[in-house]
Short mmCIF file of C-alpha atoms in Angstrom, two decimals:
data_model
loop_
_atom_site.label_atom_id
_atom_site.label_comp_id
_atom_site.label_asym_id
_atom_site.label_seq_id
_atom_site.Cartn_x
_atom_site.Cartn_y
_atom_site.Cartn_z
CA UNK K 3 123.26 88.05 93.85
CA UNK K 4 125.28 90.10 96.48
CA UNK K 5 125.47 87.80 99.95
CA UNK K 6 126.39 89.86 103.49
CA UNK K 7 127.01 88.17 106.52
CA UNK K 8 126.04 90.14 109.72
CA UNK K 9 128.38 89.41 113.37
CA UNK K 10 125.96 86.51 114.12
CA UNK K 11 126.71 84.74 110.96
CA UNK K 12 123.42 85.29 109.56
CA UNK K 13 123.47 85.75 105.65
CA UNK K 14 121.31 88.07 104.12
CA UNK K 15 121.09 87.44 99.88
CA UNK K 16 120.33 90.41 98.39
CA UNK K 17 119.54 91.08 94.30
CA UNK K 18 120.13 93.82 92.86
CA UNK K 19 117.27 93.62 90.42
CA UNK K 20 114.46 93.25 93.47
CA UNK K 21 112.23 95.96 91.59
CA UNK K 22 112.01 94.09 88.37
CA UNK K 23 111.39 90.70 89.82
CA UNK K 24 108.59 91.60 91.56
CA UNK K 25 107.10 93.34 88.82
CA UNK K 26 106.43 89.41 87.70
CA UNK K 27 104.79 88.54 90.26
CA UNK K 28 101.56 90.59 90.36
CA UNK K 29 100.28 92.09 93.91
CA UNK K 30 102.73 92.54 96.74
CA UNK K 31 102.35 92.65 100.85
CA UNK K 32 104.81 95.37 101.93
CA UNK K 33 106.82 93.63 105.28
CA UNK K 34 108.94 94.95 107.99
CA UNK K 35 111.34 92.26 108.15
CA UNK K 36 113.53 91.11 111.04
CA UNK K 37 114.90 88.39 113.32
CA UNK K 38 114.41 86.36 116.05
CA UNK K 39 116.83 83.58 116.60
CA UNK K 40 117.69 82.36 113.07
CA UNK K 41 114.21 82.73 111.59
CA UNK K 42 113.17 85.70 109.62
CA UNK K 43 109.70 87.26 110.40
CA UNK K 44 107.41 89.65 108.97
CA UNK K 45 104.66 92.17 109.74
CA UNK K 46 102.85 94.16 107.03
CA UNK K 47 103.15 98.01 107.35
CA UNK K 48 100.24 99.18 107.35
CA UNK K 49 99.91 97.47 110.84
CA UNK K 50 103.43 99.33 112.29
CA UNK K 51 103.09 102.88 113.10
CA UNK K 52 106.80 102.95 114.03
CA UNK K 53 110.25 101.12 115.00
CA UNK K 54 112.21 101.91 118.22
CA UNK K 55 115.23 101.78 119.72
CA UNK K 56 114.62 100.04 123.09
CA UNK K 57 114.78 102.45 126.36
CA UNK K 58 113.47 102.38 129.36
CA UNK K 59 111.01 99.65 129.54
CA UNK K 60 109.24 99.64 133.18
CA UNK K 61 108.20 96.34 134.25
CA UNK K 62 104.63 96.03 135.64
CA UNK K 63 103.68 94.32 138.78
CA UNK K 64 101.62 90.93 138.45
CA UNK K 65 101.30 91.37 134.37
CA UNK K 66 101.64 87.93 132.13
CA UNK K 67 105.15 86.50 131.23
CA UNK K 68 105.25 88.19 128.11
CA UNK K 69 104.88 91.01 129.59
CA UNK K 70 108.20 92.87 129.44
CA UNK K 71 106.08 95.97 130.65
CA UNK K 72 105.43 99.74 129.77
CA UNK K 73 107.29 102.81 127.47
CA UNK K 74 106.16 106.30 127.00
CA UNK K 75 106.00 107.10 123.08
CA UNK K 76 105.10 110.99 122.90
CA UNK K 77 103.35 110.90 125.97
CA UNK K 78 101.31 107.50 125.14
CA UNK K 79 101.60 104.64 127.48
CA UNK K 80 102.47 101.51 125.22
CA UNK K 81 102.88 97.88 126.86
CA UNK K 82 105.91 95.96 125.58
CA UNK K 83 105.47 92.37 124.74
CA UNK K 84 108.49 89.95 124.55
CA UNK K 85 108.18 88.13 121.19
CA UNK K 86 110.52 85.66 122.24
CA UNK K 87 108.31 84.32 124.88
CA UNK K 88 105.75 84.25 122.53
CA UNK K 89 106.98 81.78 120.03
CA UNK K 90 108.44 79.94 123.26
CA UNK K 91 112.15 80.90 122.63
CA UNK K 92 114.66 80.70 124.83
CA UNK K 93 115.31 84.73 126.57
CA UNK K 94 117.95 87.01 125.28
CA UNK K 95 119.78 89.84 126.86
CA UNK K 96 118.35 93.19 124.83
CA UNK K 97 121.52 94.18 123.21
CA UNK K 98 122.07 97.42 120.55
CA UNK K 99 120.54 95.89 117.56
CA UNK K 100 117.08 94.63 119.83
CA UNK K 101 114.14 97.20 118.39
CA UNK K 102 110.32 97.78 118.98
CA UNK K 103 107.94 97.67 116.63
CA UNK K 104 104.65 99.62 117.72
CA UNK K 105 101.92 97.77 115.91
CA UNK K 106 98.55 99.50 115.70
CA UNK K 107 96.27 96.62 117.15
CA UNK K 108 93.15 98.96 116.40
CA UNK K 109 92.13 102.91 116.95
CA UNK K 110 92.62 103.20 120.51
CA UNK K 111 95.50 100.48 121.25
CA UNK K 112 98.98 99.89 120.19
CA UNK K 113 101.42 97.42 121.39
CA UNK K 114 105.38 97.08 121.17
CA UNK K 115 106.91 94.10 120.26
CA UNK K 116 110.78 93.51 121.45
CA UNK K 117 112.62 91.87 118.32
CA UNK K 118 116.30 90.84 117.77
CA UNK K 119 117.23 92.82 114.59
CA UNK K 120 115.19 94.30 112.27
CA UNK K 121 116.40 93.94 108.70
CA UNK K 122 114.62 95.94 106.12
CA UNK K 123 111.21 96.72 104.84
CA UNK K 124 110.49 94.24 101.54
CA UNK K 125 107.79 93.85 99.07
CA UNK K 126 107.06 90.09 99.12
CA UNK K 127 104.40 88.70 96.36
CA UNK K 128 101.32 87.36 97.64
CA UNK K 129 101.35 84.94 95.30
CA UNK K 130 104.61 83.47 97.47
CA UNK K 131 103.13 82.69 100.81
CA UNK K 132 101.31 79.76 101.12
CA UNK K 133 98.61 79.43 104.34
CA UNK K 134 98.65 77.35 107.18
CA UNK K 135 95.90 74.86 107.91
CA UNK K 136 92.75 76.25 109.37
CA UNK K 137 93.92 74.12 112.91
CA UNK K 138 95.43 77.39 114.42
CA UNK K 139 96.55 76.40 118.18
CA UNK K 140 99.10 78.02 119.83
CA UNK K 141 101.83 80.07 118.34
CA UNK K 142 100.92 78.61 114.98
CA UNK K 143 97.13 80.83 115.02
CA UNK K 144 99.69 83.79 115.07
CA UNK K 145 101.17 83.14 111.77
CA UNK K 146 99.25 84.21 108.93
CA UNK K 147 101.26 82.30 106.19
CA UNK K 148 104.54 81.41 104.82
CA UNK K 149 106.92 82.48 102.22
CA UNK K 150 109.72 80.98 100.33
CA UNK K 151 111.54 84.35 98.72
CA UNK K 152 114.66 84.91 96.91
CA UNK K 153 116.15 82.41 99.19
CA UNK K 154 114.64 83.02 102.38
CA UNK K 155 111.90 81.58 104.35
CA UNK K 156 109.70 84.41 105.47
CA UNK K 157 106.95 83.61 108.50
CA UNK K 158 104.27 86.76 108.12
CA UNK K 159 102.72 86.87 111.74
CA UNK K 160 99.00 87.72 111.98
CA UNK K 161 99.07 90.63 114.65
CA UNK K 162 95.29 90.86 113.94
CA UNK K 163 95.19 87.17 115.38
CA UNK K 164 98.05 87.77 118.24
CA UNK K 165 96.65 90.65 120.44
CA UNK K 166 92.58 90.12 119.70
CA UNK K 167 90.86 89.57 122.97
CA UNK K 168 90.07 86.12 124.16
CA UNK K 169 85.92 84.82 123.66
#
């Protein structure tokens, strides 16, 4: 096991047999990893349809708190949410290692989410996360489980969940 320690003291354990453990473990969610605060969080690809560097984000008159506002990708006007806000953390100044991730919400939306750092993509078994309870209220209905992995605790967010449109 190979430990790395980023500038925030973070530590990331990495294994250098990753393929052949999960091999053991039967079916596997394939995660963009990264951070916010000292928690690590996950989103399956096949919801991202890219990760940014941050630019110019233009802030929108009158739109919700987490709301950071609007980018152009490739000529497509994408609304930028703070993910920070969302899980009721405290703000932080956007600094180099701050990314986007444009998540596909359906055919005709996507929305960026500001992040901290974003760490790697990562095959995590299935058979490692563990549900929460069907009481989903607040930031909790945004989480679609939980997993303990090779050291880490992993919290897989449910973007399905987070940008559907309120009944």
């Amino acid at each position: 096991m190979m430990h790395l320690t980023d500038s925030k003291g973070f530590t990331d354990n990495i294994s250098l047999m990753d393929d052949m453990e999960d091999e053991d473990f039967g079916p596997s969610i394939r995660c963009v990893m990264f951070t916010l605060e000292n928690e690590i969080y996950g989103i399956q690809v096949s919801k991202i349809r890219e990760v940014l560097r941050v630019g110019n984000i233009r802030p929108v008159p009158g739109a919700p708190y987490q709301v950071l506002g609007v980018i152009n990708v490739r000529g497509v006007i994408v609304t930028v949410i703070d993910s920070r806000s969302m899980f009721e953390l405290s703000s932080k100044e956007i600094d180099d290692l701050s990314r986007i991730i444009i998540v596909e919400v359906d055919d005709e939306r996507s929305v960026g989410i500001l992040v901290d750092f974003v760490m790697e993509v990562k095959d995590i078994p299935e058979k490692k996360f563990e549900p929460l309870s069907s009481t989903k209220d607040n930031a909790s209905r945004n989480i679609q489980g939980i997993a303990h992995y090779q050291d880490n605790v992993i919290i897989l967010l449910d973007v399905d969940t987070m940008f559907q449109d309120p009944d």
